[in-house]
């Protein structure tokens, strides 16, 4: 190991600082919880004040420091406010988990230009803006971890999710490029991509499909589970544990990767 690598292994998780975007519910919240359990100080954001407050006090009850900011991650000013709050609350940044609500659904011809603009801001630019703010802070720390929550659409286009199919692969390009650019700073950049993890978003997608196919939610869910080699949807904590590993000192030499957490759903190589 080089000198910096050795220094990194000396870092314990306790007292490190993470921002988890869009974390009042679902995968973001599970990631915040997994990090808090490791002793990482966590700043979360989301749009709704109520859910956010509940999530922050839950995080504190796990024994870590937590802070919360109301923010719409598709807005540049709101992302800046998140980083300002992190500076004030914790005085630095070690880990950024880029997450956002899912983009509008629809196939290619059904989506109007406004939907494309929404997805551009929400899915692509939220990560671009947050990472631009995170990099100088991590460079000051002499290391960092950037983890993007993606989708299995980066390996296999999904039906009725044209915007995910287009914007998420762009983020894979960003991950690969930044891994090369930031390696010298001991900053790792990776993506964790869910297949079907049981959250409100996946339930809404299944309910919408039940309406389209004129069937019931339980039929859609059971059909969907049958396509997954492990025969079930994942739990948010099962994705979050991979994020917590990539955020940890143990993952100091893993960068530029897209890791699927999908119970074997995507059959493509690699
Ligand atoms: P979710 O809808 O259950 O939770 C989304 C969270 O993001 C909530 O806390 C919500 O308040 C917050 N949020 C939404 N829009 C926001 C905004 N503009 N600004 C700030 N916060 C916002 O969704 P999820 O299942 O946890 O998914 C998280 C991401 O992962 C989404 O982009 C989704 O498309 C993607 N994804 C999820 C799955 C899955 O299996 N759950 C699969 C593929 C991709």
Coordinates of N, CA and C and ligand atoms in Angstrom, one line a residue, residues 21-30 45-48 51-52 69-75 78 98-103 122-123 126 149-153 158 161 164 168 192-205 233-234 236 239 261, ligand 1:
X21 N -28.9 12.2 -0.3 CA -29.9 13.0 -1.0 C -31.2 12.2 -1.1
X22 N -32.3 12.9 -1.0 CA -33.7 12.3 -1.2 C -33.8 11.1 -0.2
X23 N -33.8 11.4 1.0 CA -33.6 10.3 2.0 C -34.7 10.2 3.1
X24 N -35.9 10.8 2.8 CA -36.9 10.7 3.8 C -37.6 9.3 3.8
X25 N -37.5 8.6 2.7 CA -38.2 7.3 2.5 C -37.3 6.4 1.6
X26 N -37.7 5.2 1.4 CA -37.2 4.3 0.4 C -35.7 4.1 0.5
X27 N -35.1 4.0 -0.6 CA -33.6 3.6 -0.7 C -32.7 4.6 0.0
X28 N -33.0 5.9 -0.2 CA -32.2 6.9 0.4 C -32.2 6.8 1.9
X29 N -33.4 6.6 2.5 CA -33.5 6.5 3.9 C -32.8 5.3 4.4
X30 N -32.9 4.2 3.7 CA -32.2 2.9 4.1 C -30.7 3.2 4.1
X45 N -31.7 15.0 3.0 CA -32.6 16.0 2.5 C -33.8 15.3 1.8
X46 N -34.9 16.0 1.7 CA -36.0 15.6 0.8 C -37.0 16.8 0.8
X47 N -38.1 16.7 0.0 CA -38.9 17.9 -0.2 C -39.9 18.1 1.0
X48 N -40.4 17.0 1.6 CA -41.5 17.1 2.6 C -40.9 17.2 4.0
X51 N -42.0 14.0 6.8 CA -41.2 12.7 6.7 C -39.8 12.9 7.1
X52 N -39.2 14.1 6.7 CA -37.8 14.4 6.9 C -37.5 14.4 8.4
X69 N -32.4 18.8 5.9 CA -32.7 20.0 5.2 C -33.8 19.7 4.2
X70 N -34.8 20.6 4.2 CA -35.8 20.5 3.2 C -35.2 21.0 1.9
X71 N -35.2 20.1 0.9 CA -34.6 20.5 -0.4 C -35.2 19.7 -1.6
X72 N -35.4 20.3 -2.7 CA -35.8 19.7 -3.9 C -34.5 19.5 -4.7
X73 N -34.1 18.2 -4.8 CA -32.7 18.0 -5.4 C -32.7 18.3 -6.9
X74 N -33.8 18.6 -7.5 CA -33.8 19.0 -8.9 C -33.5 20.5 -9.1
X75 N -33.3 21.2 -7.9 CA -33.0 22.6 -8.0 C -31.6 23.0 -7.5
X78 N -31.3 24.7 -4.0 CA -31.6 23.8 -2.9 C -30.4 22.9 -2.6
X98 N -25.7 10.1 -4.0 CA -26.6 10.8 -4.9 C -27.8 10.0 -5.2
X99 N -28.9 10.5 -4.7 CA -30.2 9.8 -4.9 C -31.2 10.8 -5.2
X100 N -32.3 10.4 -5.9 CA -33.4 11.4 -6.2 C -34.6 10.6 -6.4
X101 N -35.8 11.2 -6.5 CA -37.0 10.5 -6.8 C -36.9 10.0 -8.2
X102 N -37.7 9.0 -8.6 CA -37.6 8.5 -9.9 C -38.1 9.5 -11.0
X103 N -37.6 9.4 -12.2 CA -38.1 10.3 -13.2 C -39.5 9.9 -13.7
X122 N -33.7 16.3 -12.6 CA -33.9 15.4 -11.4 C -32.9 14.3 -11.4
X123 N -32.7 13.6 -12.5 CA -31.9 12.4 -12.6 C -30.5 12.7 -12.9
X126 N -29.1 16.7 -10.8 CA -29.0 16.6 -9.3 C -27.7 16.0 -8.9
X149 N -27.0 6.2 -6.7 CA -28.1 5.2 -6.8 C -28.6 5.2 -8.3
X150 N -28.5 4.1 -9.0 CA -28.9 4.1 -10.4 C -30.1 3.2 -10.6
X151 N -30.0 2.3 -11.6 CA -31.1 1.4 -11.9 C -30.6 0.3 -12.7
X152 N -31.4 -0.8 -12.8 CA -31.0 -1.9 -13.7 C -31.1 -1.4 -15.1
X153 N -31.7 -0.3 -15.4 CA -31.8 0.3 -16.8 C -30.5 0.6 -17.3
X158 N -35.7 -0.5 -19.5 CA -36.9 -1.0 -18.9 C -38.2 -0.5 -19.6
X161 N -40.2 3.2 -19.0 CA -39.3 4.1 -18.3 C -38.2 4.7 -19.2
X164 N -35.5 7.0 -17.6 CA -34.5 6.3 -16.8 C -33.5 5.6 -17.8
X168 N -29.9 7.4 -17.0 CA -29.1 6.7 -16.1 C -27.8 6.2 -16.7
X192 N -24.5 2.1 -7.4 CA -25.2 0.9 -7.0 C -26.6 1.0 -7.6
X193 N -26.9 -0.1 -8.4 CA -28.2 -0.1 -9.2 C -29.2 -1.1 -8.7
X194 N -30.3 -0.6 -8.2 CA -31.3 -1.6 -7.8 C -32.1 -2.2 -9.0
X195 N -32.5 -3.5 -8.8 CA -33.4 -4.1 -9.7 C -34.8 -3.8 -9.3
X196 N -35.4 -4.6 -8.4 CA -36.7 -4.3 -7.9 C -36.6 -4.4 -6.3
X197 N -36.5 -3.3 -5.7 CA -36.4 -3.3 -4.2 C -37.8 -2.7 -3.7
X198 N -38.3 -3.4 -2.7 CA -39.7 -3.0 -2.3 C -39.7 -1.6 -1.6
X199 N -40.1 -0.6 -2.4 CA -40.3 0.7 -1.9 C -41.6 1.3 -2.4
X200 N -42.0 2.5 -2.0 CA -43.2 3.1 -2.4 C -43.1 3.3 -4.0
X201 N -42.0 3.7 -4.5 CA -41.8 3.9 -5.9 C -42.2 2.6 -6.7
X202 N -41.6 1.5 -6.3 CA -41.8 0.3 -7.0 C -43.3 -0.2 -6.9
X203 N -43.9 0.1 -5.7 CA -45.3 -0.2 -5.6 C -46.1 0.6 -6.5
X204 N -45.8 1.9 -6.6 CA -46.6 2.8 -7.6 C -46.4 2.3 -9.0
X205 N -45.2 1.9 -9.4 CA -45.0 1.4 -10.8 C -45.8 0.2 -11.0
X233 N -38.7 -9.5 -4.3 CA -38.2 -8.2 -4.3 C -37.1 -8.1 -3.2
X234 N -36.2 -7.2 -3.4 CA -35.2 -7.0 -2.4 C -35.7 -6.0 -1.3
X236 N -34.9 -2.7 1.1 CA -34.1 -1.5 1.0 C -32.8 -1.7 1.8
X239 N -29.9 -3.2 -0.3 CA -29.2 -2.3 -1.2 C -28.3 -1.4 -0.3
X261 N -27.8 -4.6 -7.5 CA -28.4 -5.3 -6.4 C -29.8 -5.7 -6.9
Ligands
LIG1 P1 -39.2 6.3 -3.3 O1 -40.2 7.1 -4.1 O2 -39.7 5.2 -2.4 O3 -38.4 7.4 -2.4 C1 -37.8 8.5 -3.0 C2 -37.3 9.5 -2.0 O4 -36.9 10.6 -2.7 C3 -38.4 10.0 -1.0 O5 -37.7 10.2 0.2 C4 -38.8 11.3 -1.6 O6 -39.3 12.2 -0.6 C5 -37.5 11.8 -2.2 N1 -37.7 12.7 -3.3 C6 -38.4 12.5 -4.4 N2 -38.2 13.5 -5.3 C7 -37.4 14.4 -4.7 C8 -36.8 15.7 -5.0 N3 -37.1 16.3 -6.2 N4 -36.0 16.3 -4.1 C9 -35.7 15.7 -2.9 N5 -36.2 14.5 -2.6 C10 -37.0 13.9 -3.4 O7 -38.1 5.8 -4.4 P2 -37.0 4.7 -4.2 O8 -37.6 3.3 -4.6 O9 -36.4 4.8 -2.9 O10 -36.0 5.0 -5.4 C11 -34.9 5.9 -5.2 C12 -34.3 6.1 -6.6 O11 -33.9 4.8 -7.1 C13 -35.2 6.6 -7.6 O12 -34.5 7.5 -8.5 C14 -35.7 5.4 -8.4 O13 -36.1 5.6 -9.7 C15 -34.4 4.5 -8.3 N6 -34.7 3.1 -8.5 C16 -35.4 2.4 -7.6 C17 -35.6 1.1 -7.8 C18 -36.3 0.2 -6.7 O14 -36.3 -1.0 -6.9 N7 -36.7 0.8 -5.6 C19 -35.3 0.5 -9.0 C20 -34.6 1.2 -10.0 C21 -34.4 2.6 -9.7

